[in-house]
Amino acid sequence: AQTVTQSQPEMSVQEAETVTLSCTYDTSESDYYLFWYKQPPSRQMILVIRQEAYKQQNATENRFSVNFQKAAKSFSLKISDSQLGDAAMYFCAYNSGNTPLVFGKGTRLSVIA
Amino acid sequence: KAGVTQTPRYLIKTRGQQVTLSCSPISGHRSVSWYQQTPGQGLQFLFEYFSETQRNKGNFPGRFSGRQFSNSRSEMNVSTLELGDSALYLCASSEQGARDAGYTFGSGTRLTVV
């Protein structure tokens, strides 16, 4: 079964600085998708960024970018110029074929003013 | 375009009762998935419905059931509630359960069983 591991339960970053959240996954599939979701106190899961496994180029969405290392099965999220509104739980997720999303346990990010 | 709507937002039930939660997906989305979120277990998949048919099911007891209507709205039901069923229940919709489309989540229903 596929698993997703986030080894950092909590992280903190100074406002305007850069932070990287780690994620590793285990799969025997060659074609799959990886996602980072943000869950603020409002509880709604918001898609931050997605990566298709067959694309070697790392995905980027404004201040958010990923470092996708397929061979190492690593998918880290980099947040640049951190803002107070970035404070939230961040979940790494995986799916392939028509299987449901598998989530990691999450990383709680605090942003210090 | 309206987002995913889950009702109610909060619910308090007594052990042994049953509960029904509702999810209205984004217009045009035919896939609805349900997840249970707890501090200890994290996010766990319950089931997915596509065009009124259950397509995937997670590892939950038969007390958890769901259905999807012809307008794609979905309900999940939990019978004989237990204290351990207290959780945030999240619903997610997508066009076809498609990986590349991603999933749009609702704000969830917070269920407390006392």
Short mmCIF file of C-alpha atoms in Angstrom, two decimals:
data_model
loop_
_atom_site.label_atom_id
_atom_site.label_comp_id
_atom_site.label_asym_id
_atom_site.label_seq_id
_atom_site.Cartn_x
_atom_site.Cartn_y
_atom_site.Cartn_z
CA ALA A 1 0.00 0.00 0.00
CA GLN A 2 1.09 3.51 -0.70
CA THR A 3 2.23 5.57 2.27
CA VAL A 4 3.09 9.23 2.73
CA THR A 5 5.42 10.38 5.51
CA GLN A 6 5.88 13.88 6.83
CA SER A 7 8.69 13.78 9.37
CA GLN A 8 8.24 17.30 10.75
CA PRO A 9 5.16 17.59 12.99
CA GLU A 10 5.85 21.30 13.55
CA MET A 11 7.89 24.00 11.86
CA SER A 12 8.25 27.72 12.37
CA VAL A 13 9.54 30.49 10.14
CA GLN A 14 10.11 34.20 10.46
CA GLU A 15 7.94 36.42 8.32
CA ALA A 16 9.57 37.09 4.91
CA GLU A 17 11.92 34.11 5.30
CA THR A 18 11.92 30.80 3.44
CA VAL A 19 10.88 27.44 4.85
CA THR A 20 10.92 23.92 3.43
CA LEU A 21 8.50 21.18 4.46
CA SER A 22 9.52 17.58 3.85
CA CYS A 23 7.53 14.69 2.44
CA THR A 24 8.49 11.19 1.38
CA TYR A 25 6.25 8.55 -0.10
CA ASP A 26 6.34 4.90 -0.96
CA THR A 27 4.85 3.47 -4.12
CA SER A 28 5.54 0.88 -6.78
CA GLU A 29 3.63 2.87 -9.40
CA SER A 30 5.42 4.82 -12.11
CA ASP A 31 2.61 7.25 -12.89
CA TYR A 32 1.05 9.17 -10.06
CA TYR A 33 0.28 12.62 -8.71
CA LEU A 34 1.54 14.42 -5.63
CA PHE A 35 -0.14 17.30 -3.88
CA TRP A 36 0.39 19.77 -1.08
CA TYR A 37 -2.73 20.91 0.72
CA LYS A 38 -3.03 23.70 3.28
CA GLN A 39 -5.57 23.54 6.10
CA PRO A 40 -5.99 26.82 8.02
CA PRO A 41 -8.08 27.08 11.20
CA SER A 42 -11.14 27.49 8.97
CA ARG A 43 -10.70 23.73 8.35
CA GLN A 44 -11.07 23.83 4.59
CA MET A 45 -8.34 21.95 2.74
CA ILE A 46 -6.91 24.19 0.05
CA LEU A 47 -4.81 22.82 -2.82
CA VAL A 48 -1.47 24.61 -2.84
CA ILE A 49 0.39 22.83 -5.60
CA ARG A 50 0.38 19.58 -7.59
CA GLN A 51 3.09 17.61 -9.36
CA GLU A 52 2.70 14.96 -12.02
CA ALA A 53 5.26 12.19 -11.61
CA TYR A 54 6.07 11.92 -15.29
CA LYS A 55 7.04 15.60 -15.44
CA GLN A 56 10.63 16.22 -14.42
CA GLN A 57 10.17 19.94 -14.04
CA ASN A 58 9.33 21.02 -10.52
CA ALA A 59 5.94 22.70 -10.12
CA THR A 60 5.76 26.34 -9.02
CA GLU A 61 2.83 28.47 -7.90
CA ASN A 62 3.86 32.01 -6.99
CA ARG A 63 5.72 31.80 -3.65
CA PHE A 64 5.27 28.02 -3.46
CA SER A 65 7.54 25.56 -5.22
CA VAL A 66 8.39 21.90 -4.88
CA ASN A 67 11.54 19.85 -5.07
CA PHE A 68 10.46 16.57 -6.62
CA GLN A 69 13.04 13.79 -6.47
CA LYS A 70 11.37 10.77 -8.08
CA ALA A 71 14.16 8.29 -7.49
CA ALA A 72 14.37 9.23 -3.84
CA LYS A 73 10.54 9.40 -3.58
CA SER A 74 10.81 12.82 -2.03
CA PHE A 75 8.46 15.77 -2.51
CA SER A 76 9.30 18.84 -0.44
CA LEU A 77 7.47 22.16 -0.41
CA LYS A 78 9.34 25.46 -0.30
CA ILE A 79 7.52 28.59 0.80
CA SER A 80 9.37 31.79 -0.04
CA ASP A 81 8.75 35.22 1.50
CA SER A 82 6.58 33.64 4.22
CA GLN A 83 3.50 35.59 5.23
CA LEU A 84 1.36 35.46 8.36
CA GLY A 85 -1.44 33.98 6.27
CA ASP A 86 0.73 30.97 5.48
CA ALA A 87 0.34 29.70 9.04
CA ALA A 88 -1.63 26.44 8.80
CA MET A 89 -1.39 22.67 8.72
CA TYR A 90 0.22 21.43 5.52
CA PHE A 91 -0.54 17.98 4.18
CA CYS A 92 1.34 16.09 1.53
CA ALA A 93 -0.86 13.70 -0.50
CA TYR A 94 -0.51 11.10 -3.22
CA ASN A 95 -2.74 9.28 -5.63
CA SER A 96 -2.53 7.16 -8.75
CA GLY A 97 -5.06 5.65 -11.12
CA ASN A 98 -8.45 5.89 -9.55
CA THR A 99 -7.25 5.32 -6.02
CA PRO A 100 -8.20 7.83 -3.34
CA LEU A 101 -5.87 10.45 -1.95
CA VAL A 102 -3.45 9.17 0.68
CA PHE A 103 -2.35 11.85 3.12
CA GLY A 104 0.62 12.31 5.38
CA LYS A 105 0.09 13.22 9.05
CA GLY A 106 0.72 16.88 8.38
CA THR A 107 3.14 19.62 9.41
CA ARG A 108 1.95 22.54 11.50
CA LEU A 109 3.61 25.72 10.24
CA SER A 110 3.83 28.79 12.45
CA VAL A 111 4.86 32.16 11.04
CA ILE A 112 6.52 34.56 13.46
CA ALA A 113 6.05 38.27 12.93
CA LYS B 1 -18.79 29.17 -9.01
CA ALA B 2 -19.97 27.89 -5.64
CA GLY B 3 -17.57 25.67 -3.73
CA VAL B 4 -18.19 22.39 -1.95
CA THR B 5 -20.88 22.82 0.68
CA GLN B 6 -21.09 20.59 3.72
CA THR B 7 -23.94 20.69 6.20
CA PRO B 8 -24.21 20.94 9.07
CA ARG B 9 -20.99 22.60 10.23
CA TYR B 10 -21.26 21.25 13.76
CA LEU B 11 -23.16 18.35 15.24
CA ILE B 12 -23.40 16.88 18.72
CA LYS B 13 -24.88 13.41 19.06
CA THR B 14 -25.26 10.86 21.80
CA ARG B 15 -23.60 7.46 21.71
CA GLY B 16 -25.85 4.94 20.00
CA GLN B 17 -27.63 7.47 17.82
CA GLN B 18 -27.23 7.76 14.08
CA VAL B 19 -26.25 10.77 12.01
CA THR B 20 -26.45 11.90 8.40
CA LEU B 21 -24.03 14.38 6.88
CA SER B 22 -24.54 16.13 3.56
CA CYS B 23 -22.19 17.28 0.83
CA SER B 24 -23.03 19.30 -2.26
CA PRO B 25 -20.16 19.21 -4.78
CA ILE B 26 -19.12 21.89 -7.21
CA SER B 27 -21.52 22.10 -10.14
CA GLY B 28 -20.43 19.67 -12.83
CA HIS B 29 -18.36 17.50 -10.51
CA ARG B 30 -19.50 13.90 -10.50
CA SER B 31 -17.10 12.46 -7.95
CA VAL B 32 -17.53 12.91 -4.21
CA SER B 33 -15.10 11.49 -1.65
CA TRP B 34 -15.41 11.43 2.12
CA TYR B 35 -12.59 11.57 4.66
CA GLN B 36 -12.48 11.31 8.42
CA GLN B 37 -9.93 13.53 10.16
CA THR B 38 -8.87 12.92 13.76
CA PRO B 39 -5.79 14.11 15.69
CA GLY B 40 -4.60 10.56 16.24
CA GLN B 41 -5.25 8.93 12.87
CA GLY B 42 -5.01 11.93 10.58
CA LEU B 43 -7.00 11.89 7.35
CA GLN B 44 -8.52 8.55 6.48
CA PHE B 45 -10.48 7.74 3.36
CA LEU B 46 -14.05 6.58 3.86
CA PHE B 47 -15.51 6.15 0.38
CA GLU B 48 -15.86 7.67 -3.06
CA TYR B 49 -18.97 7.96 -5.18
CA PHE B 50 -19.06 8.59 -8.88
CA SER B 51 -22.29 8.94 -10.84
CA GLU B 52 -24.30 7.42 -7.96
CA THR B 53 -22.03 4.36 -7.68
CA GLN B 54 -19.57 3.63 -4.90
CA ARG B 55 -16.22 3.36 -6.63
CA ASN B 56 -13.83 3.00 -3.71
CA LYS B 57 -14.24 2.15 -0.06
CA GLY B 58 -11.87 2.60 2.85
CA ASN B 59 -11.33 0.36 5.81
CA PHE B 60 -14.22 1.41 8.01
CA PRO B 61 -16.92 -0.73 9.66
CA GLY B 62 -20.29 -1.22 8.05
CA ARG B 63 -21.80 1.40 10.39
CA PHE B 64 -20.42 3.93 7.93
CA SER B 65 -22.36 4.16 4.70
CA GLY B 66 -23.02 6.65 1.99
CA ARG B 67 -24.90 7.36 -1.16
CA GLN B 68 -24.95 9.78 -4.03
CA PHE B 69 -27.97 11.25 -5.73
CA SER B 70 -28.56 11.97 -9.41
CA ASN B 71 -27.61 15.64 -8.86
CA SER B 72 -24.25 14.43 -7.44
CA ARG B 73 -25.06 15.51 -3.90
CA SER B 74 -23.85 12.94 -1.43
CA GLU B 75 -24.77 11.90 2.07
CA MET B 76 -22.91 9.78 4.54
CA ASN B 77 -24.56 8.01 7.42
CA VAL B 78 -23.08 6.67 10.63
CA SER B 79 -25.26 4.36 12.67
CA THR B 80 -24.86 3.34 16.31
CA LEU B 81 -22.44 6.15 17.05
CA GLU B 82 -19.41 5.50 19.22
CA LEU B 83 -17.27 8.00 21.08
CA GLY B 84 -14.44 7.27 18.67
CA ASP B 85 -16.51 8.54 15.77
CA SER B 86 -15.95 12.09 16.99
CA ALA B 87 -14.04 13.72 14.16
CA LEU B 88 -14.02 16.26 11.38
CA TYR B 89 -15.66 14.75 8.31
CA LEU B 90 -14.47 16.25 5.06
CA CYS B 91 -16.01 15.94 1.67
CA ALA B 92 -14.10 16.50 -1.58
CA SER B 93 -15.40 16.78 -5.11
CA SER B 94 -13.70 16.46 -8.46
CA GLU B 95 -14.82 16.28 -12.06
CA GLN B 96 -14.26 12.59 -12.48
CA GLY B 97 -12.18 11.59 -9.47
CA ALA B 98 -9.43 12.65 -11.85
CA ARG B 99 -5.93 12.93 -10.49
CA ASP B 100 -4.94 15.87 -12.60
CA ALA B 101 -7.94 17.94 -11.64
CA GLY B 102 -7.19 17.62 -7.99
CA TYR B 103 -9.89 17.64 -5.42
CA THR B 104 -11.80 20.57 -3.92
CA PHE B 105 -12.69 20.19 -0.29
CA GLY B 106 -15.52 21.54 1.78
CA SER B 107 -15.09 23.04 5.26
CA GLY B 108 -16.18 19.85 6.92
CA THR B 109 -18.67 18.79 9.55
CA ARG B 110 -17.38 18.61 13.11
CA LEU B 111 -19.12 15.67 14.77
CA THR B 112 -18.92 15.27 18.54
CA VAL B 113 -20.29 12.10 20.12
CA VAL B 114 -21.02 12.31 23.86
#
